[in-house]
PDB file of C-alpha atoms in Angstrom:
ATOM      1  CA  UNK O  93      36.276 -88.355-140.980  1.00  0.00           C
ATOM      2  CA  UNK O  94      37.781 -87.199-144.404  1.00  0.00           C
ATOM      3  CA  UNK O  95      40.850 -86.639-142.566  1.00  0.00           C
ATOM      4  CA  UNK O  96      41.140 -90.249-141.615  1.00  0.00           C
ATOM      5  CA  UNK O  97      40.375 -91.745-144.774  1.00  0.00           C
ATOM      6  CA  UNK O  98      43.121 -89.616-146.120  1.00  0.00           C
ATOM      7  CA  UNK O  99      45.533 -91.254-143.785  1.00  0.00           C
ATOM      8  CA  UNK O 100      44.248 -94.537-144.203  1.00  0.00           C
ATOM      9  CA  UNK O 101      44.715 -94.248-147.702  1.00  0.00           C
ATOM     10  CA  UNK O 102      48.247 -92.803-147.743  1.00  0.00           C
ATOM     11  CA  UNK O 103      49.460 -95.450-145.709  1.00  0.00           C
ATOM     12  CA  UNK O 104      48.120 -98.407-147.942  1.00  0.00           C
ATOM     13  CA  UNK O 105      49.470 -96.603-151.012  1.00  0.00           C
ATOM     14  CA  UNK O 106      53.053 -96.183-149.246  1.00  0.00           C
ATOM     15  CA  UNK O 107      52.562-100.105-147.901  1.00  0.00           C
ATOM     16  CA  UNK O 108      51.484-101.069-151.682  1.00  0.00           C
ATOM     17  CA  UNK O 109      54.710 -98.989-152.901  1.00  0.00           C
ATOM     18  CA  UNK O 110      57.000-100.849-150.430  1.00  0.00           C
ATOM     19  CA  UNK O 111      55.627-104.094-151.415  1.00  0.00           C
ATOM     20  CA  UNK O 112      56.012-103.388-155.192  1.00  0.00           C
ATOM     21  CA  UNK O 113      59.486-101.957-154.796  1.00  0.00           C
ATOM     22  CA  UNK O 114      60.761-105.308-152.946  1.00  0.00           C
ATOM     23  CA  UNK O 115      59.020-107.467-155.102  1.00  0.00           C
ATOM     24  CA  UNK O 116      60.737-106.315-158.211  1.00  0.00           C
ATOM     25  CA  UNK O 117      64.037-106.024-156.765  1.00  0.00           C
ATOM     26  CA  UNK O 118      64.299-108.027-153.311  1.00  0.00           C
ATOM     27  CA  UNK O 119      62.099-110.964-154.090  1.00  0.00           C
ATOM     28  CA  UNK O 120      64.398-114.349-154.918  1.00  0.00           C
ATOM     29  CA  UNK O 121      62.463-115.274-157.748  1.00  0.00           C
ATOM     30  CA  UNK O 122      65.030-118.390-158.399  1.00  0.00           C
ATOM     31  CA  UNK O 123      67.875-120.193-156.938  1.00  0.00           C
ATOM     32  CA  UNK O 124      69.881-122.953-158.628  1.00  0.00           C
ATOM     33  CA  UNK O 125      73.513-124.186-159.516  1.00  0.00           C
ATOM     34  CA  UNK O 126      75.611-123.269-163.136  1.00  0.00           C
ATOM     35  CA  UNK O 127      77.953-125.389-164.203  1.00  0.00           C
ATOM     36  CA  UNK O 128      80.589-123.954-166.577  1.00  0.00           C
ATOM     37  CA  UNK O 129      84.324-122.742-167.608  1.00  0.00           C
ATOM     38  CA  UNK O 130      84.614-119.523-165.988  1.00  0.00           C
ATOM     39  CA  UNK O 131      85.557-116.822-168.747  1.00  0.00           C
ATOM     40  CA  UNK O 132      86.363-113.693-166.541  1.00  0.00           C
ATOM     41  CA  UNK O 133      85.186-111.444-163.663  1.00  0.00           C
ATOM     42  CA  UNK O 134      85.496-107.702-163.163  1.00  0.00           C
ATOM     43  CA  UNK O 135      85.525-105.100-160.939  1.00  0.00           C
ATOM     44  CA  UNK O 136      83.778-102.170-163.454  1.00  0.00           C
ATOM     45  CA  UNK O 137      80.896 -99.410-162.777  1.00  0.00           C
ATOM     46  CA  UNK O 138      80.826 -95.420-162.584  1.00  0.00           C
ATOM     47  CA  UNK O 139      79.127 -94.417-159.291  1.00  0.00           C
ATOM     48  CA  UNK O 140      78.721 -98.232-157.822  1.00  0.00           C
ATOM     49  CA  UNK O 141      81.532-100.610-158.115  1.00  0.00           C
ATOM     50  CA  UNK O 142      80.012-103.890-158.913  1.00  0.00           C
ATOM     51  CA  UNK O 143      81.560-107.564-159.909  1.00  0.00           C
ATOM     52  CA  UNK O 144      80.489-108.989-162.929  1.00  0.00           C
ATOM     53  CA  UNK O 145      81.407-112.516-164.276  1.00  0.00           C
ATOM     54  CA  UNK O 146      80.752-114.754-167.574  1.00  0.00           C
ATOM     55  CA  UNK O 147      80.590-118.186-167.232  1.00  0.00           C
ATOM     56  CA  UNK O 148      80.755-120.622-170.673  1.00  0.00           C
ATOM     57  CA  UNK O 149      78.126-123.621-170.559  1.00  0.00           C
ATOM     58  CA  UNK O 150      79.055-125.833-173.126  1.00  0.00           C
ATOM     59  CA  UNK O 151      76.361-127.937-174.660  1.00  0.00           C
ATOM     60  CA  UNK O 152      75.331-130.358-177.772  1.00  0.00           C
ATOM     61  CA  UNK O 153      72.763-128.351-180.242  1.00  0.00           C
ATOM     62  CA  UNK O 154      70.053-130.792-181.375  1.00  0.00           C
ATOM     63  CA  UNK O 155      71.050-131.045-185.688  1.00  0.00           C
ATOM     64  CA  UNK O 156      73.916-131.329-187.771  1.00  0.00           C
ATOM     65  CA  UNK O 157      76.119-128.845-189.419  1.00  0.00           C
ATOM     66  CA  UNK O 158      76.311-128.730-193.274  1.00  0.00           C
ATOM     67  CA  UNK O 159      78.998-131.280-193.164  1.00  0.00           C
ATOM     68  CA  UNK O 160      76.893-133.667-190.902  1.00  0.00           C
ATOM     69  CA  UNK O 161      78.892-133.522-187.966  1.00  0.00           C
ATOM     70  CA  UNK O 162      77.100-132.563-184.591  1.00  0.00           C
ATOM     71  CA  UNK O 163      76.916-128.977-183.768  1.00  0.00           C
ATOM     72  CA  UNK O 164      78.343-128.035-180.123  1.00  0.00           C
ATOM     73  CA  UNK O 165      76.898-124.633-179.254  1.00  0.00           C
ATOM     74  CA  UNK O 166      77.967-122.415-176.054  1.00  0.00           C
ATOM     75  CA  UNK O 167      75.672-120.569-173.768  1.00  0.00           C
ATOM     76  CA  UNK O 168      76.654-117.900-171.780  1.00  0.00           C
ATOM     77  CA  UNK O 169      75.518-116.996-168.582  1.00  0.00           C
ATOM     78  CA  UNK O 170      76.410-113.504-167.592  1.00  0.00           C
ATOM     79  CA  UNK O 171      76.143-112.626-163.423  1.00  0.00           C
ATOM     80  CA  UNK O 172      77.150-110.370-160.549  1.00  0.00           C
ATOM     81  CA  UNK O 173      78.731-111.013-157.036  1.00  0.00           C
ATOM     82  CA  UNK O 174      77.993-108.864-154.423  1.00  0.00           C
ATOM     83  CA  UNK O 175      80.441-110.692-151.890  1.00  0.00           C
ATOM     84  CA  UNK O 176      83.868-109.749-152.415  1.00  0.00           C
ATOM     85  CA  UNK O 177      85.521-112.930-151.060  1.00  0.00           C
ATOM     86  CA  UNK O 178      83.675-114.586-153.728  1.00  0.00           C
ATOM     87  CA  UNK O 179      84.842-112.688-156.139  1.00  0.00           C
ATOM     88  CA  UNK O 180      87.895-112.239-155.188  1.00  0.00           C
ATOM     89  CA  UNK O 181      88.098-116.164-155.166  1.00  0.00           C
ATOM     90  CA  UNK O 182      86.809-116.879-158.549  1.00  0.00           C
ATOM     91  CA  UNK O 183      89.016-114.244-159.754  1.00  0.00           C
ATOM     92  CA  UNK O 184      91.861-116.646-159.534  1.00  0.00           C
ATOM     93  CA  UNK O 185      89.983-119.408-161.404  1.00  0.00           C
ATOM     94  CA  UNK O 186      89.780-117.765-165.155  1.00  0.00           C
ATOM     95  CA  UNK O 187      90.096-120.692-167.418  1.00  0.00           C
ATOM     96  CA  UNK O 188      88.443-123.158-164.786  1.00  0.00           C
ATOM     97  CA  UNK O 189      85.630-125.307-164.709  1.00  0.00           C
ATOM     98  CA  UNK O 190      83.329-124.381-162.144  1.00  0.00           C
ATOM     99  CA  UNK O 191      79.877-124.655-160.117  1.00  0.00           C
ATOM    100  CA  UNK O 192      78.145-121.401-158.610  1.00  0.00           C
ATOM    101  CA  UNK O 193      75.376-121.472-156.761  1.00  0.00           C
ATOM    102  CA  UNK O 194      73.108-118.383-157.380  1.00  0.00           C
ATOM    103  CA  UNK O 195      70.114-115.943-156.717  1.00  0.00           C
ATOM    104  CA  UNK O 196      67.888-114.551-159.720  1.00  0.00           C
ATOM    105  CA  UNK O 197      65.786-111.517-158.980  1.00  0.00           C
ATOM    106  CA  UNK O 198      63.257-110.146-161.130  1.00  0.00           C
ATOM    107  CA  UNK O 199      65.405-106.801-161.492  1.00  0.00           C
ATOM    108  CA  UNK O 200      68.721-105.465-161.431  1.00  0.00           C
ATOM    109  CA  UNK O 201      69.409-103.538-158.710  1.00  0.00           C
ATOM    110  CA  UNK O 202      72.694-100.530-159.210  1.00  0.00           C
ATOM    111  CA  UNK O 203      74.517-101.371-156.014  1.00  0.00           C
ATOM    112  CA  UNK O 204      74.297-105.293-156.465  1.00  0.00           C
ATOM    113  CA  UNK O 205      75.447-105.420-160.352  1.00  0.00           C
ATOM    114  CA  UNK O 206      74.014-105.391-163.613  1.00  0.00           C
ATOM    115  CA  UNK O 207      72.774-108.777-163.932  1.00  0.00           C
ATOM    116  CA  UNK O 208      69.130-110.315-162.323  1.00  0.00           C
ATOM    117  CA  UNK O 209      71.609-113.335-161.584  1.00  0.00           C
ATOM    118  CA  UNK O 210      73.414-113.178-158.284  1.00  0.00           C
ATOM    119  CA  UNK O 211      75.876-115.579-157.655  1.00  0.00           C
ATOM    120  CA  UNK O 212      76.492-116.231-153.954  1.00  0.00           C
ATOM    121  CA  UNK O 213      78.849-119.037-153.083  1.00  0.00           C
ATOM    122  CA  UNK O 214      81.165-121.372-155.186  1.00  0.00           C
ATOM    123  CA  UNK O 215      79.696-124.739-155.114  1.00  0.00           C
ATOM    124  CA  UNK O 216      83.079-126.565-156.559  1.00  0.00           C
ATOM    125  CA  UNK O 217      86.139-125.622-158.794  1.00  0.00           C
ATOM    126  CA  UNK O 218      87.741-128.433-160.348  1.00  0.00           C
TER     127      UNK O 218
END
């Protein structure tokens, strides 16, 4: 009897474990489409070789500067590519305006990049 409630008991903490581990880093926690000017992607990491991108969102700041003029203010939005066509796509569209269509997990994972934002297909590069 104590010998099954052992095993019963393992298992549910290994299931629990399993469950906790993809949640944090399998889980699509958001999907959605960034619009920008793509800044640059790489090919950089020690032990996993990941892609990483920047894309520049430009955008109208609600105020005025200290000469009254409207402020324009630039977001960035930093991601990772784990297919190498795709990369190796937007790699010839530095400089370009482009959409991405990508995944956001609630954790980094080494061997998919550095970023929680996954970007998984180009959308359109105008």
């Amino acid at each position: 009897m104590k010998k099954k409630i052992i095993i019963i008991a393992s298992v549910v903490v290994v299931l629990a474990a399993a469950f906790a581990f993809w949640f944090s880093y399998y889980f699509v926690f958001a999907e959605g489409i960034k619009a920008g000017e793509l800044n640059y992607i790489t090919y950089k990491g020690y032990v996993f070789k990941t892609y990483e991108g920047k894309l520049i969102q430009s955008g109208f700041k609600g105020g005025k500067s200290a000469t009254g003029a409207s402020v324009i203010q630039s977001y960035e939005f930093k991601f990772s590519i784990e297919d190498e066509q795709v990369a190796d796509s937007l790699m010839h569209c530095s400089g370009r305006n482009v959409q991405l269509h990508y995944r956001e997990y609630k954790n980094p994972i080494m061997w998919r990049g550095v970023s929680e934002f996954v970007v998984d297909s180009i959308v359109s590069i105008d």
